[in-house]
Short mmCIF file of C-alpha atoms and ligand atoms in Angstrom, two decimals:
data_model
loop_
_atom_site.label_atom_id
_atom_site.label_comp_id
_atom_site.label_asym_id
_atom_site.label_seq_id
_atom_site.Cartn_x
_atom_site.Cartn_y
_atom_site.Cartn_z
CA MET A 281 34.79 -0.96 -224.29
CA ALA A 282 31.77 1.13 -223.44
CA ALA A 283 30.70 -1.54 -220.99
CA ILE A 284 33.95 -1.26 -219.13
CA ALA A 285 33.60 2.53 -218.88
CA GLU A 286 30.06 2.05 -217.54
CA ARG A 287 31.29 -0.38 -214.90
CA THR A 288 34.10 1.96 -214.00
CA ARG A 289 31.62 4.77 -213.27
CA GLU A 290 29.45 2.45 -211.26
CA ASP A 291 32.58 1.71 -209.20
CA GLN A 292 32.51 5.41 -208.20
CA VAL A 293 35.50 6.37 -210.32
CA ASP A 294 34.92 10.08 -210.88
CA LEU A 295 35.37 10.80 -214.56
CA ARG A 296 34.06 14.33 -214.33
CA ARG A 297 37.57 15.56 -213.49
CA ARG A 298 39.73 14.79 -216.52
CA PRO A 299 43.23 16.31 -216.37
CA ARG A 300 43.79 15.21 -219.96
CA ARG A 301 41.36 17.93 -221.10
CA LEU A 302 44.13 20.44 -220.58
CA ARG A 303 46.79 18.46 -222.40
CA GLN A 304 45.05 18.17 -225.74
CA SER A 305 47.08 20.57 -227.82
CA PRO A 306 50.48 22.23 -227.85
CA GLU A 307 48.75 25.58 -227.32
CA LEU A 308 46.97 24.43 -224.16
CA ARG A 309 50.10 22.77 -222.84
CA SER A 310 52.16 25.86 -223.47
CA MET A 311 49.60 28.20 -221.90
CA LEU A 312 49.42 26.08 -218.77
CA ARG A 313 53.10 25.29 -218.33
CA GLU A 314 54.17 26.06 -214.76
CA THR A 315 57.93 26.19 -215.19
CA TRP A 316 59.83 27.94 -217.96
CA LEU A 317 63.49 27.50 -218.57
CA ARG A 318 65.21 30.53 -220.10
CA PRO A 319 68.79 31.18 -221.21
CA ASP A 320 69.10 33.79 -218.48
CA ASP A 321 68.61 31.15 -215.82
CA LEU A 322 71.94 29.63 -216.84
CA ILE A 323 75.53 30.15 -215.72
CA TYR A 324 78.25 28.56 -217.85
CA PRO A 325 81.42 27.21 -216.16
CA LEU A 326 84.72 28.08 -217.89
CA PHE A 327 88.14 26.57 -217.20
CA VAL A 328 91.05 28.91 -217.87
CA ARG A 329 94.75 28.09 -218.02
CA HIS A 330 98.09 29.71 -218.81
CA GLY A 331 99.49 29.51 -222.31
CA LYS A 332 98.72 30.81 -225.77
CA GLY A 333 96.25 29.68 -228.40
CA LEU A 334 94.94 26.88 -226.20
CA ARG A 335 91.61 25.16 -226.39
CA ALA A 336 92.26 21.85 -224.66
CA GLU A 337 89.61 19.17 -224.60
CA ILE A 338 88.69 17.58 -221.30
CA ARG A 339 88.49 13.82 -221.80
CA SER A 340 85.79 13.11 -219.24
CA MET A 341 83.65 16.11 -220.25
CA PRO A 342 83.12 16.01 -224.02
CA GLY A 343 82.27 19.48 -225.35
CA VAL A 344 83.92 21.30 -222.44
CA ASP A 345 87.42 22.74 -222.88
CA GLN A 346 90.17 24.52 -221.01
CA TRP A 347 90.90 27.93 -222.54
CA SER A 348 93.90 30.21 -222.62
CA VAL A 349 93.06 33.85 -221.99
CA ASP A 350 93.94 34.97 -225.54
CA ARG A 351 91.18 32.73 -226.91
CA LEU A 352 88.44 33.84 -224.52
CA GLU A 353 87.10 36.77 -226.51
CA ALA A 354 85.33 34.75 -229.22
CA GLU A 355 84.05 32.24 -226.71
CA ILE A 356 82.60 34.94 -224.45
CA GLU A 357 80.98 36.64 -227.43
CA SER A 358 79.32 33.41 -228.43
CA ILE A 359 78.11 32.75 -224.86
CA ALA A 360 76.68 36.28 -224.71
CA GLY A 361 75.13 35.82 -228.14
CA LEU A 362 73.20 32.82 -226.84
CA GLY A 363 71.65 35.00 -224.14
CA ILE A 364 73.58 33.45 -221.25
CA PRO A 365 74.18 36.26 -218.74
CA ALA A 366 76.98 34.83 -216.62
CA VAL A 367 80.03 32.58 -216.48
CA VAL A 368 81.70 31.00 -213.46
CA LEU A 369 85.49 30.78 -213.65
CA PHE A 370 87.83 28.02 -212.57
CA GLY A 371 91.58 28.55 -212.92
CA LEU A 372 94.48 26.19 -213.47
CA PRO A 373 97.50 27.95 -211.99
CA GLU A 374 101.06 27.91 -213.29
CA THR A 375 102.43 26.71 -209.98
CA LYS A 376 100.87 25.18 -206.91
CA ASP A 377 102.12 25.61 -203.33
CA ALA A 378 101.02 24.96 -199.76
CA ILE A 379 98.71 27.98 -199.54
CA GLY A 380 97.84 28.51 -203.20
CA ARG A 381 99.51 31.90 -203.77
CA GLU A 382 98.42 32.31 -207.39
CA ASN A 383 94.85 32.40 -206.12
CA PHE A 384 95.33 35.99 -204.90
CA ASP A 385 97.97 37.13 -207.38
CA PRO A 386 96.85 40.09 -209.54
CA GLN A 387 98.50 38.27 -212.46
CA GLY A 388 96.82 34.97 -211.55
CA ILE A 389 95.01 33.11 -214.28
CA VAL A 390 91.52 33.92 -213.00
CA GLN A 391 92.37 37.60 -212.49
CA GLN A 392 93.66 37.78 -216.10
CA ALA A 393 90.57 36.00 -217.38
CA ILE A 394 88.19 38.33 -215.51
CA ARG A 395 89.87 41.41 -217.01
CA GLU A 396 89.79 39.91 -220.50
CA ILE A 397 86.10 38.92 -220.25
CA LYS A 398 85.14 42.38 -218.99
CA ARG A 399 87.15 43.96 -221.81
CA ALA A 400 85.53 41.74 -224.45
CA VAL A 401 81.92 41.84 -223.21
CA PRO A 402 81.55 44.31 -220.31
CA GLU A 403 77.99 43.23 -219.50
CA MET A 404 78.91 39.55 -219.07
CA LEU A 405 78.53 38.79 -215.37
CA VAL A 406 81.58 37.09 -213.91
CA VAL A 407 81.22 34.72 -210.98
CA THR A 408 84.41 33.31 -209.45
CA ASP A 409 84.81 30.11 -207.50
CA VAL A 410 86.73 30.85 -204.32
CA CYS A 411 88.51 27.75 -203.06
CA LEU A 412 92.08 26.60 -202.56
CA CYS A 413 91.96 23.10 -204.05
CA GLU A 414 93.04 24.05 -207.59
CA TYR A 415 95.96 26.08 -206.23
CA THR A 416 97.44 24.01 -203.43
CA ASP A 417 100.13 21.40 -204.09
CA HIS A 418 98.28 18.96 -201.80
CA GLY A 419 94.97 19.57 -203.63
CA HIS A 420 92.98 20.33 -200.48
CA CYS A 421 90.48 23.15 -200.07
CA GLY A 422 92.33 24.85 -197.23
CA LEU A 423 95.57 25.12 -195.31
CA LEU A 424 96.59 21.84 -193.75
CA ASN A 425 97.70 20.96 -190.28
CA GLN A 426 101.35 20.16 -190.93
CA ASP A 427 104.34 19.52 -188.68
CA GLY A 428 102.19 19.47 -185.56
CA ARG A 429 101.08 23.10 -185.90
CA ARG A 430 97.83 22.24 -184.16
CA PRO A 431 98.85 19.26 -182.02
CA HIS A 432 95.30 18.30 -181.08
CA LEU A 433 94.17 17.94 -184.69
CA PRO A 434 95.25 15.17 -187.05
CA GLU A 435 98.12 15.83 -189.48
CA GLY A 436 96.65 16.82 -192.84
CA TYR A 437 93.40 18.14 -191.34
CA VAL A 438 92.03 21.16 -193.24
CA LEU A 439 92.48 24.08 -190.84
CA ASN A 440 89.44 26.30 -190.70
CA ASP A 441 90.27 29.76 -189.40
CA GLU A 442 93.73 29.89 -191.00
CA THR A 443 92.02 29.17 -194.34
CA LEU A 444 89.59 32.07 -193.86
CA GLU A 445 92.46 34.54 -194.13
CA VAL A 446 93.38 33.19 -197.56
CA LEU A 447 89.79 33.00 -198.81
CA ALA A 448 89.27 36.65 -197.84
CA ARG A 449 92.38 37.68 -199.82
CA VAL A 450 91.22 35.68 -202.84
CA ALA A 451 87.77 37.28 -202.78
CA VAL A 452 89.25 40.79 -202.67
CA SER A 453 91.71 39.94 -205.44
CA HIS A 454 88.89 38.66 -207.68
CA ALA A 455 86.87 41.78 -206.91
CA GLU A 456 89.85 44.01 -207.79
CA ALA A 457 90.09 42.26 -211.15
CA GLY A 458 86.40 42.99 -211.78
CA ALA A 459 84.39 39.99 -210.57
CA ASP A 460 80.70 40.72 -209.99
CA ILE A 461 79.97 37.76 -207.74
CA VAL A 462 82.32 35.64 -205.63
CA ALA A 463 81.34 32.12 -204.66
CA PRO A 464 83.03 30.35 -201.75
CA SER A 465 82.96 26.63 -202.54
CA GLY A 466 85.15 25.04 -199.90
CA MET A 467 82.59 24.45 -197.11
CA ILE A 468 84.93 26.19 -194.68
CA ASP A 469 82.96 27.47 -191.65
CA GLY A 470 82.64 31.26 -191.64
CA ALA A 471 83.82 31.75 -195.24
CA VAL A 472 80.88 33.94 -196.22
CA GLY A 473 81.34 36.21 -193.20
CA ALA A 474 85.10 36.49 -193.66
CA MET A 475 84.73 37.34 -197.34
CA ARG A 476 81.98 39.89 -196.67
CA VAL A 477 84.09 41.71 -194.07
CA ALA A 478 87.16 41.73 -196.32
CA LEU A 479 85.22 42.90 -199.38
CA ASP A 480 83.51 45.68 -197.46
CA GLN A 481 86.79 46.86 -195.92
CA ALA A 482 88.35 47.01 -199.37
CA ASP A 483 85.45 49.10 -200.71
CA PHE A 484 83.80 46.24 -202.61
CA ASP A 485 80.48 46.35 -200.81
CA HIS A 486 78.80 46.10 -204.24
CA VAL A 487 80.29 42.67 -204.96
CA ALA A 488 77.77 39.91 -204.22
CA ILE A 489 78.37 36.55 -202.55
CA LEU A 490 76.87 33.39 -203.98
CA ALA A 491 77.40 30.84 -201.20
CA TYR A 492 77.94 27.20 -202.08
CA ALA A 493 75.95 26.81 -198.88
CA VAL A 494 74.98 23.18 -199.24
CA LYS A 495 77.73 21.19 -200.91
CA TYR A 496 77.92 17.46 -200.55
CA ALA A 497 81.00 15.21 -200.60
CA SER A 498 79.93 13.81 -203.95
CA ALA A 499 81.32 11.21 -206.32
CA PHE A 500 79.80 13.29 -209.11
CA TYR A 501 82.71 15.78 -208.97
CA GLY A 502 85.04 13.23 -210.57
CA PRO A 503 85.25 14.70 -214.08
CA PHE A 504 85.68 18.25 -212.70
CA ARG A 505 88.77 17.16 -210.84
CA ASP A 506 90.24 16.11 -214.21
CA ALA A 507 89.16 19.38 -215.77
CA ALA A 508 90.55 21.55 -212.99
CA GLU A 509 93.46 19.21 -212.26
CA SER A 510 92.51 19.46 -208.60
CA PRO A 511 92.10 16.02 -207.02
CA PRO A 512 93.32 15.81 -203.43
CA ARG A 513 96.77 14.17 -203.34
CA PHE A 514 95.64 12.07 -200.36
CA GLY A 515 92.44 11.56 -198.41
CA ASP A 516 89.09 13.05 -199.36
CA ARG A 517 86.89 16.08 -198.64
CA LYS A 518 84.56 14.52 -196.11
CA SER A 519 85.87 16.60 -193.20
CA HIS A 520 84.28 19.69 -194.75
CA GLN A 521 81.84 18.72 -197.53
CA MET A 522 78.51 17.28 -196.37
CA ASP A 523 77.42 13.68 -195.96
CA PRO A 524 75.02 12.83 -198.85
CA ALA A 525 72.68 11.22 -196.32
CA ASN A 526 71.94 14.51 -194.53
CA ALA A 527 69.16 16.93 -195.38
CA ARG A 528 68.34 18.65 -192.09
CA GLU A 529 71.96 19.68 -191.83
CA ALA A 530 71.53 21.48 -195.15
CA LEU A 531 69.16 23.90 -193.43
CA LEU A 532 71.79 24.68 -190.80
CA GLU A 533 74.43 25.33 -193.47
CA ALA A 534 72.03 27.58 -195.37
CA ARG A 535 71.05 29.48 -192.23
CA LEU A 536 74.64 30.15 -191.21
CA ASP A 537 75.46 31.50 -194.68
CA VAL A 538 72.37 33.70 -194.68
CA GLU A 539 73.35 35.07 -191.26
CA GLN A 540 76.86 35.80 -192.52
CA GLY A 541 75.54 37.85 -195.41
CA ALA A 542 75.15 35.51 -198.37
CA ASP A 543 73.24 37.23 -201.17
CA MET A 544 72.38 33.97 -202.90
CA LEU A 545 72.50 30.33 -201.90
CA MET A 546 73.48 27.22 -203.82
CA VAL A 547 72.85 23.50 -203.53
CA LYS A 548 75.35 21.16 -205.19
CA PRO A 549 75.13 18.68 -206.91
CA ALA A 550 71.65 19.10 -208.35
CA LEU A 551 69.92 15.93 -209.50
CA PRO A 552 70.56 13.59 -206.56
CA TYR A 553 69.61 16.45 -204.20
CA LEU A 554 66.37 17.91 -205.58
CA ASP A 555 64.65 17.27 -202.24
CA VAL A 556 67.31 19.37 -200.51
CA LEU A 557 66.94 22.09 -203.13
CA HIS A 558 63.22 22.17 -202.46
CA ARG A 559 63.72 22.38 -198.71
CA VAL A 560 66.19 25.23 -198.98
CA ARG A 561 63.86 27.03 -201.38
CA SER A 562 60.98 26.71 -198.87
CA ALA A 563 63.12 27.77 -195.92
CA TYR A 564 64.51 30.88 -197.68
CA PRO A 565 61.84 32.03 -200.12
CA GLU A 566 63.34 35.52 -200.05
CA LEU A 567 66.77 34.60 -201.43
CA PRO A 568 67.78 33.66 -204.97
CA LEU A 569 68.76 30.01 -205.09
CA ALA A 570 71.17 28.32 -207.48
CA ALA A 571 71.78 24.66 -208.23
CA TYR A 572 75.03 23.27 -209.62
CA ASN A 573 74.38 20.56 -212.19
CA VAL A 574 77.89 19.16 -211.76
CA SER A 575 80.47 17.51 -213.99
CA GLY A 576 79.45 13.91 -213.25
CA GLU A 577 75.82 14.66 -214.02
CA TYR A 578 76.95 16.16 -217.33
CA ALA A 579 79.28 13.25 -218.11
CA MET A 580 76.50 10.69 -217.55
CA ILE A 581 74.25 12.39 -220.07
CA LYS A 582 77.09 12.78 -222.57
CA ALA A 583 78.02 9.11 -222.27
CA ALA A 584 74.47 7.87 -222.72
CA THR A 585 73.68 10.21 -225.60
CA ALA A 586 76.93 9.30 -227.38
CA GLN A 587 75.72 5.69 -227.32
CA GLY A 588 72.38 6.74 -228.73
CA TRP A 589 70.63 5.55 -225.59
CA LEU A 590 69.12 8.92 -224.73
CA ASP A 591 68.05 11.88 -226.83
CA GLU A 592 70.37 14.68 -225.72
CA ARG A 593 68.19 17.67 -226.38
CA ALA A 594 65.05 16.25 -224.78
CA THR A 595 66.94 14.83 -221.82
CA VAL A 596 68.86 18.00 -221.05
CA LEU A 597 65.85 20.31 -221.33
CA GLU A 598 63.85 17.95 -219.11
CA LEU A 599 66.48 17.72 -216.41
CA LEU A 600 67.15 21.48 -216.35
CA THR A 601 63.43 22.16 -216.17
CA GLY A 602 63.23 19.67 -213.30
CA ILE A 603 65.96 21.50 -211.40
CA LYS A 604 64.05 24.77 -211.83
CA ARG A 605 60.77 23.19 -210.84
CA ALA A 606 62.38 21.86 -207.65
CA GLY A 607 63.22 25.43 -206.67
CA ALA A 608 66.30 26.76 -208.45
CA ASP A 609 66.29 30.27 -209.90
CA LEU A 610 69.70 29.74 -211.46
CA ILE A 611 71.50 26.68 -212.77
CA LEU A 612 75.24 26.34 -213.17
CA THR A 613 75.57 23.80 -215.95
CA TYR A 614 77.99 22.59 -218.61
CA HIS A 615 74.92 22.13 -220.82
CA ALA A 616 74.27 25.90 -220.78
CA LYS A 617 75.38 26.68 -224.33
CA ASP A 618 73.50 23.78 -225.91
CA ALA A 619 70.42 24.42 -223.79
CA ALA A 620 70.37 28.14 -224.60
CA ALA A 621 70.64 27.37 -228.32
CA TRP A 622 67.80 24.83 -228.15
CA LEU A 623 65.62 27.21 -226.16
CA ARG A 624 66.13 29.88 -228.81
CA GLU A 625 65.09 27.48 -231.56
CA THR A 626 61.87 26.57 -229.78
CA ASP A 627 60.92 30.23 -229.16
C1 LIG B 90 85.93 23.35 -205.62
C2 LIG B 90 84.90 22.94 -206.60
C3 LIG B 90 84.61 21.65 -207.06
C4 LIG B 90 83.57 21.80 -207.98
C5 LIG B 90 83.26 23.14 -208.06
N1 LIG B 90 84.09 23.84 -207.18
C6 LIG B 90 85.28 20.37 -206.80
C7 LIG B 90 85.26 19.76 -205.47
O1 LIG B 90 84.67 20.26 -204.53
O2 LIG B 90 85.88 18.72 -205.35
C8 LIG B 90 82.92 20.67 -208.72
C9 LIG B 90 82.08 21.08 -209.88
C10 LIG B 90 81.70 19.95 -210.77
O3 LIG B 90 81.89 18.76 -210.48
O4 LIG B 90 81.19 20.26 -211.85
N2 LIG B 90 86.76 24.33 -206.13
#
């Protein structure tokens, strides 16, 4: 063996620099760790629905449930107890219609949930997803071109500026109910600007906007569409969500949202788009950046760990750390509760 090492040195392999020196012990590794994941980096998604006493399992997302408002208190207390500072709400309305009226109804499911969360744990930060797809009978993220309203656009095309009016009303309605942060997720052009103007006019200039600035048309949203009962009735979302092949375009989307007043940016999904996350982080070092570790990414891990093919704890902590390392300050993830509990144990 020694002879081989000798030959190796003679071959000009420099063995004076030995990175392994700094990996010898847990203490050294901990002292030199570049990226730390903490419970307060995490935002936990919650699905809320009408009814009483409900905690309904979501088949494609084991461990994630739909909640009725009367059961939220204990759940919010446990989330807060784990040190998770924020939840993001998704609502399943009682009735769906062409424009998604329940979305801006003061008695809407999300509005009720916000009030209940703020009553139960006032310091819990509430982020709301602002989009039409869960509320419209056609399942699309905006108002549709129907009955030749815009004759030069295809029937069923998601109308942009008409949708802005609704998104602005939804944002104000969520703010009235007590939301801290509103998050437009529909990839409708001008949504951040429209929501900012409407919030400011309604005296909610303190409510922040987390822009789903860079959101791809991803197959990884599949399980969410079960959870939120929001698949499009026909067609897809490619006329507004981004092509997974495009990264430069992500910088344009981010820039437009920054110009319109976004307080924070988001890239979604996370794992297949870490390069994009890194680019957005470099382009906007001054803004907080979030990544959405989406339902399909969660479901993959759950499926593999249920088979015993992957170790859940190690895999989840590694992937969340990777998302932070790539540039995220915040991670929206269905793993949040488990991860926060594991992080507390290792403290
Ligand atoms: C739109 C919305 C979606 C998700 C978050 N907000 C679905 C979509 O765009 O089709 C997906 C989140 C996930 O997959 O976890 N309201």
